Rosetta silent file (secondary structure, phi, psi, omega in degrees, C-alpha in Angstrom):
SEQUENCE: MQKKSKYIWYLVAICCLILFALMLISSIIDIGEKLRNIHLAVEIVFYVLVVVLVFFGIINPIRIIVSSPDLAIVTSLDHDDPRIFKVYKRVAKNIIENNQLPEDSAKLLIDYETKEELLINLQYVFQTDVKKDLNRIIINNAKVVLISTAICQSARFDMITVFGVNLQMIKQLVLKCGFRPNMKNLSKLTINVFGTALIAEGLENMRLEDILPNSSMNVIGEIPLIKPLLSSVIQGIANALLTIRIGCVTRRYLFADGSVVTKEEIRRQALKEAAKILPLVVADTITFFPKKIVRFFTNKKKTGEENLAEI
SCORE:     score description
SCORE:     0.000 S_00000001
   1 L     0.000  -38.738 -173.858  -24.920  -10.663  -15.212 S_00000001
   2 H   -75.416  -27.263  175.228  -21.675  -11.437  -13.503 S_00000001
   3 H   -66.799  -39.023  178.879  -19.762  -10.632  -16.757 S_00000001
   4 H   -67.508  -29.817 -178.414  -21.592   -7.166  -17.006 S_00000001
   5 H   -66.930  -37.185 -176.753  -20.768   -6.515  -13.286 S_00000001
   6 H   -64.039  -43.988 -176.053  -17.074   -7.231  -14.178 S_00000001
   7 H   -72.371  -24.332  174.598  -16.974   -4.524  -16.865 S_00000001
   8 H   -67.103  -42.364  175.061  -18.769   -2.074  -14.584 S_00000001
   9 H   -56.596  -46.580  176.315  -15.777   -2.505  -12.121 S_00000001
  10 H   -48.248  -53.829 -173.233  -13.440   -1.841  -15.067 S_00000001
  11 H   -63.694  -48.303  177.559  -15.255    1.281  -16.021 S_00000001
  12 H   -58.331  -37.967 -174.754  -15.334    2.716  -12.487 S_00000001
  13 H   -70.076  -40.281  174.172  -11.698    2.014  -11.902 S_00000001
  14 H   -68.004  -29.444  171.630  -10.710    3.780  -15.193 S_00000001
  15 H   -61.099  -53.683  175.594  -12.871    6.748  -14.161 S_00000001
  16 H   -52.804  -41.749  178.563  -11.076    6.844  -10.859 S_00000001
  17 H   -70.546  -36.649  175.154   -7.735    6.981  -12.601 S_00000001
  18 H   -64.819  -47.245 -179.389   -8.791    9.742  -15.004 S_00000001
  19 H   -56.634  -43.825 -179.313  -10.224   11.717  -12.025 S_00000001
  20 H   -67.316  -43.881 -178.126   -6.993   11.336  -10.097 S_00000001
  21 H   -64.565  -40.357  174.193   -4.866   12.277  -13.084 S_00000001
  22 H   -58.637  -37.140  175.398   -6.981   15.424  -13.595 S_00000001
  23 H   -68.685  -36.178 -178.897   -6.603   16.360   -9.986 S_00000001
  24 H   -76.795  -44.488  166.827   -2.826   15.735  -10.106 S_00000001
  25 H   -49.457  -43.403 -175.682   -2.473   17.938  -13.331 S_00000001
  26 H   -67.340  -33.447  170.821   -4.390   20.553  -11.770 S_00000001
  27 H   -74.277  -41.632  178.384   -1.979   20.687   -8.804 S_00000001
  28 H   -63.010  -42.397 -177.579    1.057   20.575  -10.975 S_00000001
  29 H   -61.688  -45.701 -175.966   -0.067   23.350  -13.131 S_00000001
  30 H   -60.922  -44.565 -179.726   -0.908   25.503  -10.010 S_00000001
  31 H   -69.804  -42.719 -174.335    2.589   24.988   -8.480 S_00000001
  32 H   -51.742  -42.182 -179.077    4.216   25.413  -11.978 S_00000001
  33 H   -65.043  -34.943  174.562    2.444   28.868  -12.316 S_00000001
  34 H   -67.580  -35.285 -176.846    3.861   29.875   -9.002 S_00000001
  35 H   -79.541  -21.592  170.572    7.300   28.818   -9.802 S_00000001
  36 L   -60.234  -28.245  175.267    7.208   30.932  -12.942 S_00000001
  37 L   -65.108  -27.003 -178.080    7.229   33.999  -10.950 S_00000001
  38 L   -79.655  -66.528  178.687   10.684   32.967   -9.673 S_00000001
  39 L  -162.523  153.633 -176.461   12.097   32.135  -13.133 S_00000001
  40 H   -65.420  -38.775 -175.550   10.868   30.177  -16.391 S_00000001
  41 H   -65.034  -33.442  176.813   13.799   27.716  -15.972 S_00000001
  42 H   -65.265  -40.384 -177.823   12.712   26.815  -12.502 S_00000001
  43 H   -72.067  -35.390  175.720    9.239   26.033  -13.770 S_00000001
  44 H   -64.645  -43.397  178.453   10.731   23.818  -16.635 S_00000001
  45 H   -67.874  -40.966  175.300   12.901   21.931  -14.234 S_00000001
  46 H   -60.773  -44.020 -177.449    9.973   21.336  -11.875 S_00000001
  47 H   -71.819  -33.597  170.306    7.871   19.898  -14.826 S_00000001
  48 H   -65.474  -34.325  174.598   10.631   17.540  -15.898 S_00000001
  49 H   -67.473  -29.568  175.132   11.030   16.422  -12.321 S_00000001
  50 H   -71.264  -32.914 -179.213    7.303   15.782  -12.082 S_00000001
  51 H   -71.616  -43.345  178.662    7.346   13.671  -15.289 S_00000001
  52 H   -67.096  -36.288  174.622   10.008   11.414  -13.979 S_00000001
  53 H   -65.300  -48.208  167.886    8.382   11.030  -10.654 S_00000001
  54 H   -51.924  -43.608 -179.299    5.076   10.265  -12.197 S_00000001
  55 H   -62.636  -54.916  179.642    6.564    7.746  -14.438 S_00000001
  56 H   -67.435  -35.670 -173.607    8.473    5.915  -11.611 S_00000001
  57 H   -87.972  -29.759  178.621    5.949    6.535   -9.012 S_00000001
  58 H  -117.279  -53.884 -172.992    2.633    5.737  -10.969 S_00000001
  59 H   -65.853  -56.662 -178.691    2.918    4.772  -14.528 S_00000001
  60 H   -60.886  -45.400 -178.481    5.647    2.173  -14.017 S_00000001
  61 H   -63.874  -36.286  174.519    4.163    0.344  -10.950 S_00000001
  62 H   -55.883  -50.568  174.507    0.828    0.199  -12.953 S_00000001
  63 H   -51.396  -45.508 -172.357    2.640   -1.279  -15.865 S_00000001
  64 H   -69.464  -40.975  177.841    4.332   -3.868  -13.667 S_00000001
  65 H   -66.439  -56.955 -177.807    1.116   -4.936  -11.854 S_00000001
  66 H   -53.770  -40.138 -179.870   -0.806   -5.163  -15.053 S_00000001
  67 H   -82.098  -10.797  173.827    1.836   -7.122  -16.927 S_00000001
  68 L   -65.289  153.186 -178.176    2.204   -9.663  -14.165 S_00000001
  69 L   -70.651  143.652  178.555    0.792  -13.132  -14.687 S_00000001
  70 E   -96.403  105.684 -176.669   -2.785  -13.784  -13.561 S_00000001
  71 H   -74.624  -20.341  177.552   -2.745  -16.994  -11.625 S_00000001
  72 H   -64.665  -23.818  178.984   -6.682  -17.078  -11.517 S_00000001
  73 H   -64.535  -21.367  178.179   -6.744  -17.611  -15.166 S_00000001
  74 H   -57.023  -38.420 -170.911   -5.461  -21.224  -14.633 S_00000001
  75 H   -72.446  -18.031  178.878   -8.901  -22.128  -13.187 S_00000001
  76 H   -90.956  -10.952  179.656  -10.701  -21.099  -16.322 S_00000001
  77 L   -96.460  154.932  175.277   -8.594  -23.085  -18.659 S_00000001
  78 L   -61.558  144.175 -173.278   -8.817  -26.645  -19.576 S_00000001
  79 L   -56.637  -29.049  178.578   -6.563  -29.037  -17.475 S_00000001
  80 L   -96.617    9.062 -175.840   -4.552  -29.931  -20.610 S_00000001
  81 L   -70.319  117.803  174.024   -4.123  -26.244  -21.974 S_00000001
  82 H   -58.098  -12.854  174.161   -0.422  -25.624  -22.425 S_00000001
  83 H   -68.988  -23.224  175.480   -0.985  -22.081  -21.265 S_00000001
  84 H   -61.833  -48.665 -172.712   -1.229  -23.398  -17.641 S_00000001
  85 H   -65.187  -34.442  174.748    2.277  -24.683  -17.661 S_00000001
  86 H   -66.586  -28.632  177.789    3.424  -21.364  -19.038 S_00000001
  87 H   -75.958  -43.977  177.648    1.692  -19.340  -16.276 S_00000001
  88 H   -57.949  -48.067  177.807    3.252  -21.540  -13.603 S_00000001
  89 H   -62.042  -39.494  178.864    6.711  -21.130  -15.064 S_00000001
  90 H   -62.780  -45.473 -178.865    6.334  -17.341  -15.393 S_00000001
  91 H   -59.057  -49.142  177.941    5.180  -17.276  -11.679 S_00000001
  92 H   -62.117  -40.559  176.142    8.190  -19.375  -10.513 S_00000001
  93 H   -64.024  -36.533  176.908   10.573  -17.169  -12.399 S_00000001
  94 H   -71.204  -40.045  175.954    9.226  -14.037  -11.005 S_00000001
  95 H   -62.249  -40.003  173.284    9.330  -15.479   -7.436 S_00000001
  96 H   -57.113  -45.116 -175.845   13.066  -16.442   -7.965 S_00000001
  97 H   -73.626  -27.925 -164.152   13.916  -12.965   -9.219 S_00000001
  98 H  -114.907    7.809  175.350   12.031  -10.908   -6.617 S_00000001
  99 L  -134.135  146.505  172.522   12.825  -13.057   -3.445 S_00000001
 100 L   -90.360   76.454 -174.980   16.019  -14.000   -1.698 S_00000001
 101 L   -76.545  142.406  164.824   15.102  -17.751   -1.604 S_00000001
 102 L   -64.780  155.489 -175.071   17.299  -20.365    0.052 S_00000001
 103 H   -53.175  -38.320  175.040   19.029  -22.505   -2.234 S_00000001
 104 H   -64.216  -36.421 -172.507   16.723  -25.594   -1.688 S_00000001
 105 H   -71.811  -47.108 -178.410   13.514  -23.490   -2.241 S_00000001
 106 H   -60.375  -31.833 -178.425   15.000  -21.960   -5.433 S_00000001
 107 H   -69.408  -37.637  174.513   15.931  -25.498   -6.706 S_00000001
 108 H   -64.304  -24.740  174.936   12.359  -26.602   -6.286 S_00000001
 109 L   -88.994   -1.705  178.772   11.258  -23.936   -8.764 S_00000001
 110 L  -112.359  -40.086 -178.364   13.860  -24.934  -11.263 S_00000001
 111 L  -102.000  107.035 -173.260   14.079  -28.633  -11.168 S_00000001
 112 L  -164.273  156.441 -174.326   10.655  -30.214  -11.926 S_00000001
 113 L  -112.878  -32.769 -175.556    9.198  -32.578  -14.436 S_00000001
 114 L  -131.892  159.369  179.454    5.539  -31.909  -14.652 S_00000001
 115 H   -59.489  -34.996 -179.830    3.207  -28.872  -14.205 S_00000001
 116 H   -65.127  -38.023  173.961    1.597  -30.692  -11.251 S_00000001
 117 H   -66.377  -31.536  177.556    5.001  -31.001   -9.531 S_00000001
 118 H   -68.814  -37.958  178.955    5.663  -27.287  -10.218 S_00000001
 119 H   -63.620  -40.375 -178.884    2.460  -26.377   -8.738 S_00000001
 120 H   -71.685  -42.434  176.375    2.981  -28.279   -5.567 S_00000001
 121 H   -67.371  -36.710  167.213    6.503  -26.710   -5.383 S_00000001
 122 H   -62.727  -38.667  177.948    5.089  -23.188   -5.874 S_00000001
 123 H   -66.404  -35.442 -178.728    2.546  -23.751   -3.154 S_00000001
 124 H   -74.378  -47.477 -176.783    5.352  -24.940   -0.738 S_00000001
 125 H   -64.586  -35.683  177.475    7.768  -22.131   -1.453 S_00000001
 126 H   -62.911  -43.816  178.141    4.847  -19.594   -1.259 S_00000001
 127 H   -75.502  -32.303  177.377    3.767  -20.706    2.203 S_00000001
 128 H   -84.425  -35.586 -169.383    7.401  -21.089    3.615 S_00000001
 129 H  -114.387  -28.764 -173.469    9.346  -18.443    2.055 S_00000001
 130 H   -98.217  -38.646 -172.427    7.200  -15.768    0.466 S_00000001
 131 H   -59.893  -41.479 -175.222    4.023  -15.345    2.660 S_00000001
 132 H   -65.070  -16.960 -175.320    6.037  -14.284    5.744 S_00000001
 133 H   -93.663   -7.225 -176.982    7.473  -11.254    4.035 S_00000001
 134 H   -64.847  -53.970 -179.992    4.101   -9.818    2.940 S_00000001
 135 H   -61.435  -27.936  173.992    3.276   -8.233    6.242 S_00000001
 136 H   -63.552  -43.085  175.417    6.658   -6.551    6.436 S_00000001
 137 H   -60.649  -46.830 -178.755    5.864   -4.870    3.157 S_00000001
 138 H   -62.513  -42.672  179.882    2.512   -3.703    4.398 S_00000001
 139 H   -66.480  -42.429 -178.155    4.104   -2.321    7.671 S_00000001
 140 H   -66.828  -42.806 -176.004    6.869   -0.507    5.988 S_00000001
 141 H   -73.353  -26.374  177.264    4.614    1.292    3.543 S_00000001
 142 H   -71.694  -33.809  176.637    2.041    2.104    6.309 S_00000001
 143 H   -67.073  -39.537  173.947    5.060    3.828    8.326 S_00000001
 144 H   -51.692  -47.817 -176.760    5.795    5.899    5.181 S_00000001
 145 H   -61.107  -51.213 -174.045    2.163    7.028    5.065 S_00000001
 146 H   -60.053  -45.014 -173.592    2.026    7.763    8.814 S_00000001
 147 H   -80.102  -39.035 -179.714    5.183    9.854    8.972 S_00000001
 148 H   -69.086  -41.772  179.946    4.730   11.682    5.680 S_00000001
 149 H   -74.874  -23.460  176.537    1.054   12.627    6.145 S_00000001
 150 H   -79.703  -27.934 -175.015    1.626   13.543    9.922 S_00000001
 151 H   -87.187  -40.626 -178.681    4.536   15.879    9.027 S_00000001
 152 L   -74.591  134.419 -176.947    3.062   17.470    5.863 S_00000001
 153 L  -110.097   23.264 -179.070    0.216   19.983    6.271 S_00000001
 154 L  -104.932  123.635 -179.385   -0.912   19.982    2.642 S_00000001
 155 H   -71.109  -45.872 -179.601   -4.192   18.119    1.898 S_00000001
 156 H   -60.370  -50.198  174.394   -3.433   17.690   -1.850 S_00000001
 157 H   -49.160  -46.989  176.751    0.037   16.441   -0.940 S_00000001
 158 H   -55.926  -48.032 -179.701   -1.471   13.948    1.415 S_00000001
 159 H   -55.754  -49.246 -179.082   -3.710   12.574   -1.322 S_00000001
 160 H   -61.681  -46.770  173.785   -1.008   12.140   -3.729 S_00000001
 161 H   -45.166  -59.655 -175.187    1.330   10.648   -1.211 S_00000001
 162 H   -61.977  -37.610 -178.854   -1.218    8.068   -0.102 S_00000001
 163 H   -67.816  -38.485 -176.968   -2.197    7.201   -3.637 S_00000001
 164 H   -76.449  -35.854  178.849    1.441    6.684   -4.734 S_00000001
 165 H   -70.587  -39.530  179.324    2.577    4.764   -1.711 S_00000001
 166 H   -60.627  -40.097 -178.564   -0.542    2.436   -1.849 S_00000001
 167 H   -69.470  -43.619  173.990    0.231    1.783   -5.517 S_00000001
 168 H   -60.102  -35.272 -176.684    3.915    0.905   -4.724 S_00000001
 169 H   -63.548  -55.296 -175.080    2.732   -1.353   -1.817 S_00000001
 170 H   -58.435  -37.418 -176.686    0.519   -3.303   -4.256 S_00000001
 171 H   -63.895  -50.594 -174.309    3.343   -3.479   -6.911 S_00000001
 172 H   -59.559  -41.323  174.845    5.698   -4.845   -4.179 S_00000001
 173 H   -63.037  -42.401  178.200    3.131   -7.418   -3.052 S_00000001
 174 H   -69.198  -37.793  178.548    2.624   -8.634   -6.587 S_00000001
 175 H   -61.321  -49.245 -175.914    6.388   -8.749   -7.299 S_00000001
 176 H   -57.551  -45.567  175.832    6.824  -10.718   -4.097 S_00000001
 177 H   -75.936  -22.066 -178.280    4.178  -13.232   -4.845 S_00000001
 178 L    91.391   -8.198 -177.822    5.028  -13.559   -8.480 S_00000001
 179 L  -144.183  171.916  176.321    1.465  -13.058   -9.833 S_00000001
 180 E  -122.801  165.955  173.218   -1.314  -10.477   -9.503 S_00000001
 181 L   -66.376  164.188 -178.941   -4.904  -10.557   -8.563 S_00000001
 182 L   -67.076  173.889 -171.078   -7.408  -10.910  -11.505 S_00000001
 183 H   -64.392  -36.745  179.072   -8.581   -7.832  -13.319 S_00000001
 184 H   -62.472  -45.847  174.920  -11.842   -7.515  -11.445 S_00000001
 185 H   -64.419  -36.747  175.409  -10.009   -7.481   -8.180 S_00000001
 186 H   -63.033  -40.967  175.340   -7.421   -5.055   -9.527 S_00000001
 187 H   -54.627  -53.229  178.777  -10.340   -2.739  -10.443 S_00000001
 188 H   -50.290  -50.458 -177.299  -11.666   -3.067   -6.972 S_00000001
 189 H   -62.670  -38.121  179.087   -8.137   -2.161   -5.472 S_00000001
 190 H   -56.840  -50.963  176.197   -7.950    0.815   -7.849 S_00000001
 191 H   -61.646  -36.821  177.929  -11.166    2.145   -6.498 S_00000001
 192 H   -70.179  -35.462 -177.512  -10.090    1.472   -2.896 S_00000001
 193 H   -63.778  -39.267 -175.106   -6.742    3.239   -3.501 S_00000001
 194 H   -68.640  -44.332 -177.794   -8.570    6.299   -5.041 S_00000001
 195 H   -69.839  -37.509  174.423  -11.098    6.406   -2.162 S_00000001
 196 H   -58.773  -42.603  177.557   -8.288    6.161    0.422 S_00000001
 197 H   -60.642  -44.534  177.521   -6.475    9.129   -1.231 S_00000001
 198 H   -62.549  -36.266  171.933   -9.497   11.070   -1.078 S_00000001
 199 H   -63.944  -38.003 -179.238  -10.057   10.390    2.578 S_00000001
 200 H   -55.517  -44.283  178.891   -6.450   11.355    3.183 S_00000001
 201 H   -64.834  -47.572 -178.985   -7.205   14.789    1.622 S_00000001
 202 H   -64.475  -29.584 -172.651  -10.241   15.143    3.775 S_00000001
 203 H   -74.228  -11.881 -179.831   -8.544   14.184    7.015 S_00000001
 204 H   -75.986  -18.257  175.490   -6.284   17.257    6.700 S_00000001
 205 H   -94.065    7.320  179.260   -9.461   19.486    7.649 S_00000001
 206 L   -72.052  139.316 -177.546  -10.182   17.189   10.571 S_00000001
 207 L  -114.461  149.193  174.187  -10.382   18.935   13.922 S_00000001
 208 H   -63.305  -30.412  177.041   -9.667   17.415   17.255 S_00000001
 209 H   -51.529  -39.860 -169.359  -12.842   18.896   18.529 S_00000001
 210 H   -77.222  -14.272 -177.711  -14.903   16.545   16.371 S_00000001
 211 L  -122.930  -10.290  177.949  -13.325   13.347   17.772 S_00000001
 212 L  -111.263  152.473  176.646  -12.355   14.172   21.451 S_00000001
 213 L   -72.752  163.308 -172.036  -14.706   15.148   24.306 S_00000001
 214 H   -64.294  -41.511 -176.612  -14.643   18.618   25.683 S_00000001
 215 H   -58.213  -44.144  175.644  -12.883   17.467   29.015 S_00000001
 216 H   -56.110  -46.643 -177.972  -10.007   16.110   26.884 S_00000001
 217 H   -69.861  -30.959  169.047   -9.713   19.145   24.849 S_00000001
 218 H   -58.053  -38.744  179.740   -9.523   21.408   27.900 S_00000001
 219 H   -68.229  -44.083 -177.872   -6.589   19.426   29.173 S_00000001
 220 H   -67.383  -39.820 -176.625   -4.893   19.444   25.782 S_00000001
 221 H   -62.545  -24.642 -177.317   -5.434   23.110   25.337 S_00000001
 222 L   -77.505  -13.679 -178.104   -3.369   23.905   28.445 S_00000001
 223 L  -105.391  121.270 -179.088   -0.281   22.176   26.979 S_00000001
 224 L   -56.833  137.589  171.551    1.699   24.378   24.400 S_00000001
 225 L    61.986    2.227 -172.501    1.866   23.055   20.772 S_00000001
 226 H   -83.361  -28.196  178.953    0.370   19.741   21.675 S_00000001
 227 H   -55.427  -68.480 -178.106   -2.980   20.393   19.892 S_00000001
 228 H   -54.060  -36.535  179.730   -1.561   20.806   16.296 S_00000001
 229 H   -70.116  -40.541  176.663    0.923   17.962   16.943 S_00000001
 230 H   -62.510  -44.540 -171.537   -1.708   15.524   18.269 S_00000001
 231 H   -69.241  -38.407 -172.971   -4.086   16.414   15.283 S_00000001
 232 H   -76.063  -27.944 -178.435   -1.254   15.717   12.767 S_00000001
 233 H   -78.664  -36.884  171.905   -0.266   12.393   14.445 S_00000001
 234 H   -64.481  -34.967  170.898   -3.965   11.236   14.386 S_00000001
 235 H   -65.149  -31.080 -175.878   -4.187   12.030   10.703 S_00000001
 236 H   -74.883  -43.341 -176.595   -1.114   10.091   10.097 S_00000001
 237 H   -73.923  -33.135  178.934   -2.236    7.066   12.062 S_00000001
 238 H   -63.374  -45.131 -167.571   -5.836    7.139   10.304 S_00000001
 239 H   -75.224  -35.059  178.618   -4.051    7.182    6.915 S_00000001
 240 H   -65.944  -35.289 -179.410   -1.742    4.253    8.034 S_00000001
 241 H   -68.187  -41.615  177.446   -4.733    2.150    9.011 S_00000001
 242 H   -63.096  -37.065 -176.614   -6.264    2.684    5.602 S_00000001
 243 H   -74.795  -38.183  175.751   -3.053    1.827    3.841 S_00000001
 244 H   -54.039  -46.207 -175.692   -2.772   -1.400    6.084 S_00000001
 245 H   -61.402  -44.308  175.566   -6.319   -2.193    5.150 S_00000001
 246 H   -65.929  -43.021 -178.251   -5.496   -1.959    1.364 S_00000001
 247 H   -65.224  -43.445  174.312   -2.444   -4.139    1.882 S_00000001
 248 H   -63.897  -36.008  175.793   -4.469   -6.820    3.589 S_00000001
 249 H   -68.288  -40.404  178.569   -7.182   -6.798    0.973 S_00000001
 250 H   -57.075  -46.295 -173.324   -4.482   -7.152   -1.765 S_00000001
 251 H   -61.461  -46.807  176.142   -2.898   -9.970    0.138 S_00000001
 252 H   -66.327  -40.741  174.361   -6.384  -11.695    0.481 S_00000001
 253 H   -55.792  -40.064  178.941   -7.134  -11.201   -3.104 S_00000001
 254 H   -69.408  -41.903  172.465   -3.846  -12.992   -4.037 S_00000001
 255 H   -65.734  -37.698 -177.287   -4.758  -15.900   -1.662 S_00000001
 256 H   -74.512  -19.356  178.256   -8.217  -16.049   -2.959 S_00000001
 257 L   -64.558  127.326 -175.959   -7.481  -16.495   -6.507 S_00000001
 258 L    98.280   -8.103 -176.495   -8.348  -19.947   -7.407 S_00000001
 259 L  -131.371  172.344 -179.621  -10.416  -20.501   -4.262 S_00000001
 260 L  -103.892   97.549  176.654  -13.895  -19.482   -3.078 S_00000001
 261 L  -129.615  126.041 -176.160  -13.721  -16.517   -0.702 S_00000001
 262 L   -72.625  166.408 -177.423  -16.610  -13.992   -0.628 S_00000001
 263 H   -80.179  -28.105  173.012  -15.935  -10.252   -0.634 S_00000001
 264 H   -63.962  -31.898 -178.784  -17.570   -9.887    2.871 S_00000001
 265 H   -77.581  -29.278  179.018  -15.021  -12.224    4.242 S_00000001
 266 H   -69.841  -40.179 -178.308  -12.141  -10.475    2.671 S_00000001
 267 H   -63.288  -40.767 -169.600  -13.407   -7.118    4.036 S_00000001
 268 H   -71.732  -51.919  179.943  -14.060   -8.587    7.584 S_00000001
 269 H   -62.585  -34.813  174.244  -10.638  -10.189    7.734 S_00000001
 270 H   -61.113  -47.268 -177.550   -8.824   -7.253    6.296 S_00000001
 271 H   -62.989  -37.955 -176.298  -10.284   -4.921    9.019 S_00000001
 272 H   -67.859  -48.551  177.852   -9.340   -7.383   11.758 S_00000001
 273 H   -63.161  -32.225  172.646   -5.779   -7.800   10.485 S_00000001
 274 H   -63.129  -36.750  172.671   -5.425   -4.023   10.118 S_00000001
 275 H   -64.111  -27.847 -178.505   -6.267   -3.609   13.741 S_00000001
 276 H   -80.089  -40.910 -178.940   -3.655   -6.086   14.599 S_00000001
 277 H   -73.581  -33.066  179.051   -0.891   -4.521   12.449 S_00000001
 278 H   -51.144  -46.538  176.177   -1.553   -0.960   13.314 S_00000001
 279 H   -56.584  -38.817 -176.442    0.146   -1.102   16.876 S_00000001
 280 H   -73.394  -33.146  171.636    3.233   -2.549   15.234 S_00000001
 281 H   -65.582  -40.810 -173.056    3.304    0.252   12.663 S_00000001
 282 H   -74.900  -37.080 -178.385    2.879    3.022   15.340 S_00000001
 283 H   -65.042  -47.050 -179.076    5.595    1.209   17.590 S_00000001
 284 H   -62.900  -31.234  179.086    8.005    1.105   14.718 S_00000001
 285 H   -78.691  -19.587  175.162    7.334    4.667   13.864 S_00000001
 286 H   -61.713  -28.783  177.639    8.236    5.947   17.267 S_00000001
 287 L   -70.468  -10.836  172.147   11.821    5.155   16.422 S_00000001
 288 L   -65.074  -33.192 -174.883   11.614    7.944   13.723 S_00000001
 289 L   -90.933  153.012  176.498   11.454   10.510   16.463 S_00000001
 290 L   -40.378  139.169  179.910   14.498   11.543   18.799 S_00000001
 291 H   -71.543  -32.495  177.642   14.889    8.982   21.429 S_00000001
 292 H   -57.086  -45.861  176.519   15.241   11.689   24.122 S_00000001
 293 H   -60.513  -44.986  176.260   11.826   13.107   23.325 S_00000001
 294 H   -61.423  -48.241 -176.537   10.271    9.626   23.407 S_00000001
 295 H   -68.276  -27.120  177.710   11.840    8.734   26.668 S_00000001
 296 H   -69.436  -27.472  173.045   10.766   12.009   28.164 S_00000001
 297 H   -91.618  -17.251 -171.640    7.085   10.983   27.609 S_00000001
 298 H  -108.897  -11.335  178.772    7.407    7.335   28.364 S_00000001
 299 L   -91.654   79.044 -176.589    9.451    7.293   31.515 S_00000001
 300 L   -75.060  -21.224 -174.815    6.645    8.259   33.980 S_00000001
 301 L   -84.998  -11.873 -172.643    8.326    7.131   37.097 S_00000001
 302 L   -78.918  148.390  179.467   11.219    9.506   36.667 S_00000001
 303 L   -77.830  162.712  176.823   11.187   12.960   38.520 S_00000001
 304 H   -59.525  -35.531  176.784   11.183   16.185   36.667 S_00000001
 305 H   -62.728  -43.049 -171.017   14.859   16.806   37.681 S_00000001
 306 H   -71.669  -39.351 -178.078   15.940   13.517   36.309 S_00000001
 307 H   -73.527  -33.702  179.620   14.268   14.063   32.985 S_00000001
 308 H   -66.611  -45.044  170.224   15.754   17.610   32.667 S_00000001
 309 H   -51.098  -42.297  178.742   19.106   16.117   33.410 S_00000001
 310 H   -67.625  -43.237  174.319   18.872   13.660   30.674 S_00000001
 311 L   -68.125    0.000    0.000   17.865   16.239   28.164 S_00000001
C-alpha cells in the first residue's frame, strides 16, 4: 500500500508539471502573437529569450535537484553495501563545492578512514557550518517574491515568478546541504510549489474589501493611492509567506531523511517557522524602498513641518 501511494505522488507531481508547462506555453504564445504585430524579428528574439530563461530558470534547477544524491537511500541499503560509502563521499564533495567552509571543516570531509568516520564528520559540518545558512536562503527568496509580486500587477506573471523562485530556492537548499529529499518528498514539494503558484495567480484578484472591515476601508479610502498600494503589498506578503513555508518544508524534509518525522509534524513546524521568519522578510524588504519615504511613515513623533523639511 505504501509503495502504491508513493507512485500516486509521482503521478500527481508529473501532472502538475505538465499543467504548468501548458499554462506557460499558452502565456508565451499569447505574448508572442502580440509582439508579431510589431515585427517578426521581435517575436523570434522573444522566443529565443524565453527558451534561455526557461532552461536556466526551470529545466536546469530540476536537473540539478533530481541528479543530487539521495541520503535517505542509505537507510534502505545493507550496512556493508559499498554504495553507502559512495553516497557519503558524493555528499561531502557537494558540501565542499557549494559552501565556503572553514579550513578545519573542509579537512574533516577530506581526511577520513572509514564511512562511519565520514558520516560523523558530515553530521558535524552540517550542524555547525551548513544549517545556519539555510534560513538566509529562504529569507532572500521570500524577499524576491514579495517585491516582484507586489510591484507586478499581472496574475500570470505572479504565478510564473512564484513557481520559478520557489524552484530556485529548493535547488539552493539542496546544493547547500549536498543532498536532496527522497523522490516521494520531492513529488510533494512539486505539488506544493504548483499549488503556491496557483494561489499567487488568484491573489491578484483579491480585494481589500474581502479582508478588511468597513471601518478600516472608510479610513483607507480617504488617503490618495493608498488602497492599490496596500493591496499590492498584502499580495506580496501573502506570497512571501507561502514561499517561506515551502522553504521550511524543504528544510524539514532534508532533516527528516533517515529519521522518523510525521507529515503532520512537518506541516505544523513549517507554519510556526514561517510565522517567525515572515517579519524578518518584511523588515529586510523595507530597505528596498526609498529611506525618506519609510522615514516619513515611521517617525510618528515628528511634526508635519519637520517631515516636509526632510523631504
